[in-house]
PDB file of C-alpha atoms in Angstrom:
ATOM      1  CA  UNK A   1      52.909 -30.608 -44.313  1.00 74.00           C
ATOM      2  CA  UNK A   2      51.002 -33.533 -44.480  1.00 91.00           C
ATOM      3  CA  UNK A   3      49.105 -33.895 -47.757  1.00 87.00           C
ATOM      4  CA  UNK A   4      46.548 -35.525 -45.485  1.00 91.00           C
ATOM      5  CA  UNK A   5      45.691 -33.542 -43.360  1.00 94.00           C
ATOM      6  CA  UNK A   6      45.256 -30.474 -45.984  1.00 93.00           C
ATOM      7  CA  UNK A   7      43.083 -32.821 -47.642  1.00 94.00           C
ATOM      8  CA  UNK A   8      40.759 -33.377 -44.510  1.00 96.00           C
ATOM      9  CA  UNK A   9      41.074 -29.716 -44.156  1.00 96.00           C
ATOM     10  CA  UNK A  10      39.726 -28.590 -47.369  1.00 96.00           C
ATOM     11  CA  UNK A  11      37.165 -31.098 -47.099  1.00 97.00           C
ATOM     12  CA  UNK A  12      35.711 -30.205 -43.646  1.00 97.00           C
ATOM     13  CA  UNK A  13      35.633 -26.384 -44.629  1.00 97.00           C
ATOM     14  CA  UNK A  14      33.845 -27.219 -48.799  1.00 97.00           C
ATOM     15  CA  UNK A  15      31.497 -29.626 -46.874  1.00 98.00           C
ATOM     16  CA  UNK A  16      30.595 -27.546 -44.110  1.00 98.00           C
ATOM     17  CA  UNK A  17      30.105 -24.500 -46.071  1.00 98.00           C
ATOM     18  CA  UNK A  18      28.105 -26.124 -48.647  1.00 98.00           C
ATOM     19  CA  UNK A  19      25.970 -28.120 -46.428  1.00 98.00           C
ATOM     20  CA  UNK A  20      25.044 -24.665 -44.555  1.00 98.00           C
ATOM     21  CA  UNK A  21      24.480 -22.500 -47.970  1.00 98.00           C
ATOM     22  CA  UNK A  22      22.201 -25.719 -49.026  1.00 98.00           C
ATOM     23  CA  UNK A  23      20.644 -25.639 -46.242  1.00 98.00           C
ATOM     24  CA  UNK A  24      19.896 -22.272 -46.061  1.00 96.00           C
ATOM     25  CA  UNK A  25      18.097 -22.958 -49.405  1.00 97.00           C
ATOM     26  CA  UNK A  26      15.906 -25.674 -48.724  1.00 98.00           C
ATOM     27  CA  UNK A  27      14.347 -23.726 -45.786  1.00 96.00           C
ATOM     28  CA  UNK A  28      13.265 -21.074 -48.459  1.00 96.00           C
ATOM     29  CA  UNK A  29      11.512 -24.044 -50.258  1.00 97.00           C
ATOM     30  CA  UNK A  30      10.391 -26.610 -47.069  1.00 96.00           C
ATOM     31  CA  UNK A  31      10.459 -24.827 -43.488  1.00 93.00           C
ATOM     32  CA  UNK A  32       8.933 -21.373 -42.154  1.00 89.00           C
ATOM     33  CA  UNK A  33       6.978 -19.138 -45.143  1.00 91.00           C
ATOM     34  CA  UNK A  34       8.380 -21.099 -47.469  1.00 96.00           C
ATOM     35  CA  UNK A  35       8.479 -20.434 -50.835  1.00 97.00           C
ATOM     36  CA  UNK A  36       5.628 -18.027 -50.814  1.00 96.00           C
ATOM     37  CA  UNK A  37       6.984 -16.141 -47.898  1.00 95.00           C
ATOM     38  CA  UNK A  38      10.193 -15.755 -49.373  1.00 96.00           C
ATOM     39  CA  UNK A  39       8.411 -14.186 -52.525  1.00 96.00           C
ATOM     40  CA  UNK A  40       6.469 -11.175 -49.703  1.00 96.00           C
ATOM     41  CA  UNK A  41       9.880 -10.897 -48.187  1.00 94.00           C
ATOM     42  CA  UNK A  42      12.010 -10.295 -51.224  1.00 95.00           C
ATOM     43  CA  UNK A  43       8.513  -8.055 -53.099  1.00 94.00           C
ATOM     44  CA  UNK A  44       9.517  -5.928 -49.792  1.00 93.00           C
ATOM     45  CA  UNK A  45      12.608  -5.562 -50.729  1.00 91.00           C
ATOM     46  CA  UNK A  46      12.978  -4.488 -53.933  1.00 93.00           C
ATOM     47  CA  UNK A  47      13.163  -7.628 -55.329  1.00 93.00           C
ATOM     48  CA  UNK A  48      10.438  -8.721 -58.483  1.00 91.00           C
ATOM     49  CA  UNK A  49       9.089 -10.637 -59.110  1.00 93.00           C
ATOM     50  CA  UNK A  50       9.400 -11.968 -55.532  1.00 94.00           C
ATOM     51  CA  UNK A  51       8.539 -15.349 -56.394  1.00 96.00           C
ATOM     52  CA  UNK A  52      11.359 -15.914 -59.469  1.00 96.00           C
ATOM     53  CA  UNK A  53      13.504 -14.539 -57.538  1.00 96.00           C
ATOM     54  CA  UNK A  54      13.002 -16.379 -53.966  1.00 97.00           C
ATOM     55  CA  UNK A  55      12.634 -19.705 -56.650  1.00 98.00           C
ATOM     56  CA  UNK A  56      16.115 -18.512 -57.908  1.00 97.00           C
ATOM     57  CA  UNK A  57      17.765 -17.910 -54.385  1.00 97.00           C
ATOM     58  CA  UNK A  58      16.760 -21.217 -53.440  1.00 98.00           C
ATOM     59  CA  UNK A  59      17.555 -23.442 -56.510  1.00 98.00           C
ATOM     60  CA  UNK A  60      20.960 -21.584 -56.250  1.00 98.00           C
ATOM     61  CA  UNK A  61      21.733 -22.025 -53.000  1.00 98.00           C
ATOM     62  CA  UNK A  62      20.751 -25.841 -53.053  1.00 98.00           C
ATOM     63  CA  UNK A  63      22.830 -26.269 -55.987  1.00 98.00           C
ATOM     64  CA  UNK A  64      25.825 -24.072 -55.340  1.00 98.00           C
ATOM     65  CA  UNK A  65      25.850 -25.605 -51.513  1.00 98.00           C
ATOM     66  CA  UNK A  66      25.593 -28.977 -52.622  1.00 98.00           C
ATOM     67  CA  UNK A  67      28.775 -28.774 -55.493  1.00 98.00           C
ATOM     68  CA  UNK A  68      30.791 -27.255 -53.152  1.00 98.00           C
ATOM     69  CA  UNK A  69      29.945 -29.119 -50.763  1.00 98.00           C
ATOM     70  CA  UNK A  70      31.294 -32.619 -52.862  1.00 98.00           C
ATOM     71  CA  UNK A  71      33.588 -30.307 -54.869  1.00 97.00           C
ATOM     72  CA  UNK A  72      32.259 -30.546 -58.212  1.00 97.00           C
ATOM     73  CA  UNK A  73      33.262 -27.610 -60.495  1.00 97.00           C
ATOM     74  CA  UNK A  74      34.360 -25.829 -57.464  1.00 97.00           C
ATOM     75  CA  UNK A  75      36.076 -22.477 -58.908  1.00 97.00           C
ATOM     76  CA  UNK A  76      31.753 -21.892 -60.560  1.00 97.00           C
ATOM     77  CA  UNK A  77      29.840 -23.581 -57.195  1.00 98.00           C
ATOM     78  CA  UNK A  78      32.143 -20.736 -55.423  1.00 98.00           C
ATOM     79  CA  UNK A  79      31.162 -18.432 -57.770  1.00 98.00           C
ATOM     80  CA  UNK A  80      27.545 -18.876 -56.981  1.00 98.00           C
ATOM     81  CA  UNK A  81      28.472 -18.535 -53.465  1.00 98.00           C
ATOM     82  CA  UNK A  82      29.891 -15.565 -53.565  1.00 98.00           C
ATOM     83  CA  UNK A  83      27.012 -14.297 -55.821  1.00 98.00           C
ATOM     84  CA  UNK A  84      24.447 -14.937 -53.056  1.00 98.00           C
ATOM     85  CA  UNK A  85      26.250 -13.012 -50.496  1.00 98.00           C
ATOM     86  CA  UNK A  86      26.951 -10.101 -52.773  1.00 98.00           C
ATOM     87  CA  UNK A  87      23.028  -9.894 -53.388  1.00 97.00           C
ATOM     88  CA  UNK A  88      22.235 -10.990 -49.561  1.00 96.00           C
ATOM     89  CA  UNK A  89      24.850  -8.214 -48.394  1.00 97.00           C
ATOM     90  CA  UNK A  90      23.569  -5.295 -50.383  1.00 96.00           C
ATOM     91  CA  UNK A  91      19.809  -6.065 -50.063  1.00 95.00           C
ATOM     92  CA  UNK A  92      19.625  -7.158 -46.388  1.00 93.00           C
ATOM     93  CA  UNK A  93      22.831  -6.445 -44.546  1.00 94.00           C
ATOM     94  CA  UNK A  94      24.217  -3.332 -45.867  1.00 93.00           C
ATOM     95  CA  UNK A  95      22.379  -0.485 -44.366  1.00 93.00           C
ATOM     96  CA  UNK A  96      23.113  -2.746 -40.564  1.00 95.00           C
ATOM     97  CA  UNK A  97      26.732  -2.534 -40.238  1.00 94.00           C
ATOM     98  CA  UNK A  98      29.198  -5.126 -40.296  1.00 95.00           C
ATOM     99  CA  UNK A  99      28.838  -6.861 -37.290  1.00 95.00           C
ATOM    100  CA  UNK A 100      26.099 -10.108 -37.385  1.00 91.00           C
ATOM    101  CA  UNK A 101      25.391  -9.985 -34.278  1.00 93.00           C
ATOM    102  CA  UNK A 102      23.178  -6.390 -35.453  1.00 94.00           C
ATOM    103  CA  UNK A 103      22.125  -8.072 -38.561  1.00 93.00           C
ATOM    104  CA  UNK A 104      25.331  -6.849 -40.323  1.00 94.00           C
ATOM    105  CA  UNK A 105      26.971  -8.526 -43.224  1.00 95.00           C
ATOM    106  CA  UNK A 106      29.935  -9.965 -41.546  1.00 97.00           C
ATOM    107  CA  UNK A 107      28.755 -13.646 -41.674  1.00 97.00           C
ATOM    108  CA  UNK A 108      28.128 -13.001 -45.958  1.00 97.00           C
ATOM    109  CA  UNK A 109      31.625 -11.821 -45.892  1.00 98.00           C
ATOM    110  CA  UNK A 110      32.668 -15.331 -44.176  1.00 98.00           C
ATOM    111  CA  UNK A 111      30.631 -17.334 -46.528  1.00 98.00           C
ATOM    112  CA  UNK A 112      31.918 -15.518 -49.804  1.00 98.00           C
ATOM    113  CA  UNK A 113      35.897 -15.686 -48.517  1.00 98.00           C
ATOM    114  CA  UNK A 114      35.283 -19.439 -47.978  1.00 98.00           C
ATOM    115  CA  UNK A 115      34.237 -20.151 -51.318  1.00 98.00           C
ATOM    116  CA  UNK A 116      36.779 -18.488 -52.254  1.00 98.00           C
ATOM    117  CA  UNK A 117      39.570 -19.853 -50.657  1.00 97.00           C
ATOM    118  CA  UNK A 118      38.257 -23.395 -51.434  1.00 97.00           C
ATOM    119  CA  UNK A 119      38.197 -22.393 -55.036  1.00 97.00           C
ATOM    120  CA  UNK A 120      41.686 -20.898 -54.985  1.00 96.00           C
ATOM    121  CA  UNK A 121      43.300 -23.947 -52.730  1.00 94.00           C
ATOM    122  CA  UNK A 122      41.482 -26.359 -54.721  1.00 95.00           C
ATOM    123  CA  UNK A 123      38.796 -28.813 -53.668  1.00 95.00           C
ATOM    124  CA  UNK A 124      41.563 -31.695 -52.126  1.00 94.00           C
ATOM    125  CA  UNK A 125      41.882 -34.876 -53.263  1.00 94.00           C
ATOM    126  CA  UNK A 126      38.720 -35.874 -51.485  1.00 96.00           C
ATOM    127  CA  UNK A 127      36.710 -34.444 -54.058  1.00 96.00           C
ATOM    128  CA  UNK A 128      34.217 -34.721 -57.352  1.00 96.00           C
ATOM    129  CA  UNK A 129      36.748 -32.456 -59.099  1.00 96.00           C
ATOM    130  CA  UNK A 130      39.389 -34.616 -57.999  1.00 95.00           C
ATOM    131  CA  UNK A 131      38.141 -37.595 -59.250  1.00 95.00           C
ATOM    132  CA  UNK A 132      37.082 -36.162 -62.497  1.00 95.00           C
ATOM    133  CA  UNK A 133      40.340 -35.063 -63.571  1.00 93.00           C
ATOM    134  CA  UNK A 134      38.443 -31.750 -63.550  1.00 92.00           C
ATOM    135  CA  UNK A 135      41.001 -30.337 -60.604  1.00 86.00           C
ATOM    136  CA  UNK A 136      43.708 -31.113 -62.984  1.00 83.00           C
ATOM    137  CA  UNK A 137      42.854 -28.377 -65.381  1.00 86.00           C
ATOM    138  CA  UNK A 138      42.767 -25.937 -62.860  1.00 84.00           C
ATOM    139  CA  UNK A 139      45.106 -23.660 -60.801  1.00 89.00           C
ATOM    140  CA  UNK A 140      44.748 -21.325 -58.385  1.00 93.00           C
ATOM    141  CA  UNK A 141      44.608 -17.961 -60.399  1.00 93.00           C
ATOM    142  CA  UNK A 142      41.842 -19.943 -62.315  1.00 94.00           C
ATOM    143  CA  UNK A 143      40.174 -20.614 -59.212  1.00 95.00           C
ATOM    144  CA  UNK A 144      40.401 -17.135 -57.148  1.00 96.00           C
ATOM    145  CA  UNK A 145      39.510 -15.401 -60.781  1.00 97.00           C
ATOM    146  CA  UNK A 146      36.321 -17.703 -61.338  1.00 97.00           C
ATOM    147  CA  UNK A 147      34.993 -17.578 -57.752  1.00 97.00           C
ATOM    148  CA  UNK A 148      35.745 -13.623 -56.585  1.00 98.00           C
ATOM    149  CA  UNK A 149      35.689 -12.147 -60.161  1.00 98.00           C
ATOM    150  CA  UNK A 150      32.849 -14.039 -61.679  1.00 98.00           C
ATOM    151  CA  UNK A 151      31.010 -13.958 -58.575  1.00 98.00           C
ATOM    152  CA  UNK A 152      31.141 -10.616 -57.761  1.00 98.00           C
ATOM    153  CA  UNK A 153      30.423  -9.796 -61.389  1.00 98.00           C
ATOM    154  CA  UNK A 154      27.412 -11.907 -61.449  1.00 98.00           C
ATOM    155  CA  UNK A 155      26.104 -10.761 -57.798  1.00 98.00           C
ATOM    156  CA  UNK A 156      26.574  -7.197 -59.239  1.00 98.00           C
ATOM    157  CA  UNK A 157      24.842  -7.656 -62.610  1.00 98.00           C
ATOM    158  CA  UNK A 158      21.881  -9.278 -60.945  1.00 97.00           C
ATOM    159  CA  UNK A 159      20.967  -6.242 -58.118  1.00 97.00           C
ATOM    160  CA  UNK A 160      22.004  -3.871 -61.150  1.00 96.00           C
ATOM    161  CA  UNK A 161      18.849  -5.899 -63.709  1.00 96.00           C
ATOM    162  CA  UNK A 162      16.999  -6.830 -60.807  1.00 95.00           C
ATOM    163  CA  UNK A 163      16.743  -4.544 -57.877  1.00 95.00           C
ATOM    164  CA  UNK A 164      14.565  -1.738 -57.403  1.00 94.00           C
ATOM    165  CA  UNK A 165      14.084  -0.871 -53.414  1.00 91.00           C
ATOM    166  CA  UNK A 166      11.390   0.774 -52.554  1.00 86.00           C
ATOM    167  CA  UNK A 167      11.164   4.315 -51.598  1.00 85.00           C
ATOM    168  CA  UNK A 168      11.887   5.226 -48.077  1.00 79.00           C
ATOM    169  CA  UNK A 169       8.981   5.610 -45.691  1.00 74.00           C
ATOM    170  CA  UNK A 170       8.215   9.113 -45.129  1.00 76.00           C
ATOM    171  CA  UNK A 171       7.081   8.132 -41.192  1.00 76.00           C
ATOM    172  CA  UNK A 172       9.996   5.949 -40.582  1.00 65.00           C
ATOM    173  CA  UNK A 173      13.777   7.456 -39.688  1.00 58.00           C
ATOM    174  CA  UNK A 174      15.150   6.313 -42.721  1.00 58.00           C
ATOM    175  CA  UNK A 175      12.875   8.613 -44.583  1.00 53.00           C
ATOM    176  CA  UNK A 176      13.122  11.521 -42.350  1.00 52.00           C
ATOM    177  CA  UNK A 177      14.916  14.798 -43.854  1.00 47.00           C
ATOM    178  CA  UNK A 178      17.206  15.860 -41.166  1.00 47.00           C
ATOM    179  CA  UNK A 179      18.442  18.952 -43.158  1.00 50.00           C
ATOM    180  CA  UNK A 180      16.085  20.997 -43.221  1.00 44.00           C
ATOM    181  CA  UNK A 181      14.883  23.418 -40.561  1.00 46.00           C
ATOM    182  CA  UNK A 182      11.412  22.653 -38.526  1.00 43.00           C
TER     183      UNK A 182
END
């Protein structure tokens, strides 16, 4: 196979996931609520302080997005990655199915395998970690271990510190008791 085209492979999938986990970031800070509406959103959740966490969403997704996206320290920017869309699978997706197209957590599951894949293939030669010697030190059981392990350990430690749903709502179906008799 042509080293190449792996190369151009790699890159087009880091670069195209990053840029689209970056950018889902900098509309938390810059487009729609914003910041502040991020902070109401995530309050409603479970998810407090809403504003250190919507602050810590954001600077993570810019940041994670943007490494992976020029491959520097990719096995830890995947990490992140997959982080995110532990915490955006449990606290938004989960109860919605797997499909996206019903709000499910299918496309968190896409985002999380890419990162890491990239992390276990390694960034390509086209890369920050390439030209850093920084690729050199690692290999793929590095990689997979530092992206899935470490970011499913860190997604799960941060919903098991930080998330406290609230209760459900008495009036809604979620918080209907269906066992008992009427």
């Amino acid at each position: 196979m042509d080293a190449g085209a792996v190369d151009l492979g790699i890159l087009l999938l880091r670069a195209g996931t990053g840029v689209t986990v970056a950018a889902h970031g900098y509309g938390k800070f810059f487009t729609g609520g914003r910041i502040a509406g991020t902070a109401r959103w995530f309050e409603s959740m479970g998810m407090r302080p809403g504003r250190v966490h919507a602050v810590v969403a954001a600077s993570t997704e810019v940041g994670a997005g943007l490494a992976l996206a020029v491959g520097l320290l990719t096995p830890v920017a995947g990490a992140a990655v997959v982080a995110l869309m532990v915490v955006a699978a449990w606290t938004v997706h989960r109860r919605k199915g797997f499909f996206i197209v019903k709000s499910g957590w299918e496309y968190n599951l896409v985002l999380a395998l890419i990162a890491v894949s990239v992390a276990t293939a390694g960034p390509g030669r086209w890369s920050l970690d390439h030209a850093l010697a920084i690729a050199d030190t690692l290999d793929a059981t590095i990689g997979l271990a530092l992206a899935a392990g470490g970011g499913l350990a860190a997604g799960t430690a941060y919903l098991a510190v930080f998330y406290r749903p609230p209760p459900p709502d008495p009036m809604t179906a979620e918080g209907l008791d269906t066992t008992s008799p009427s």
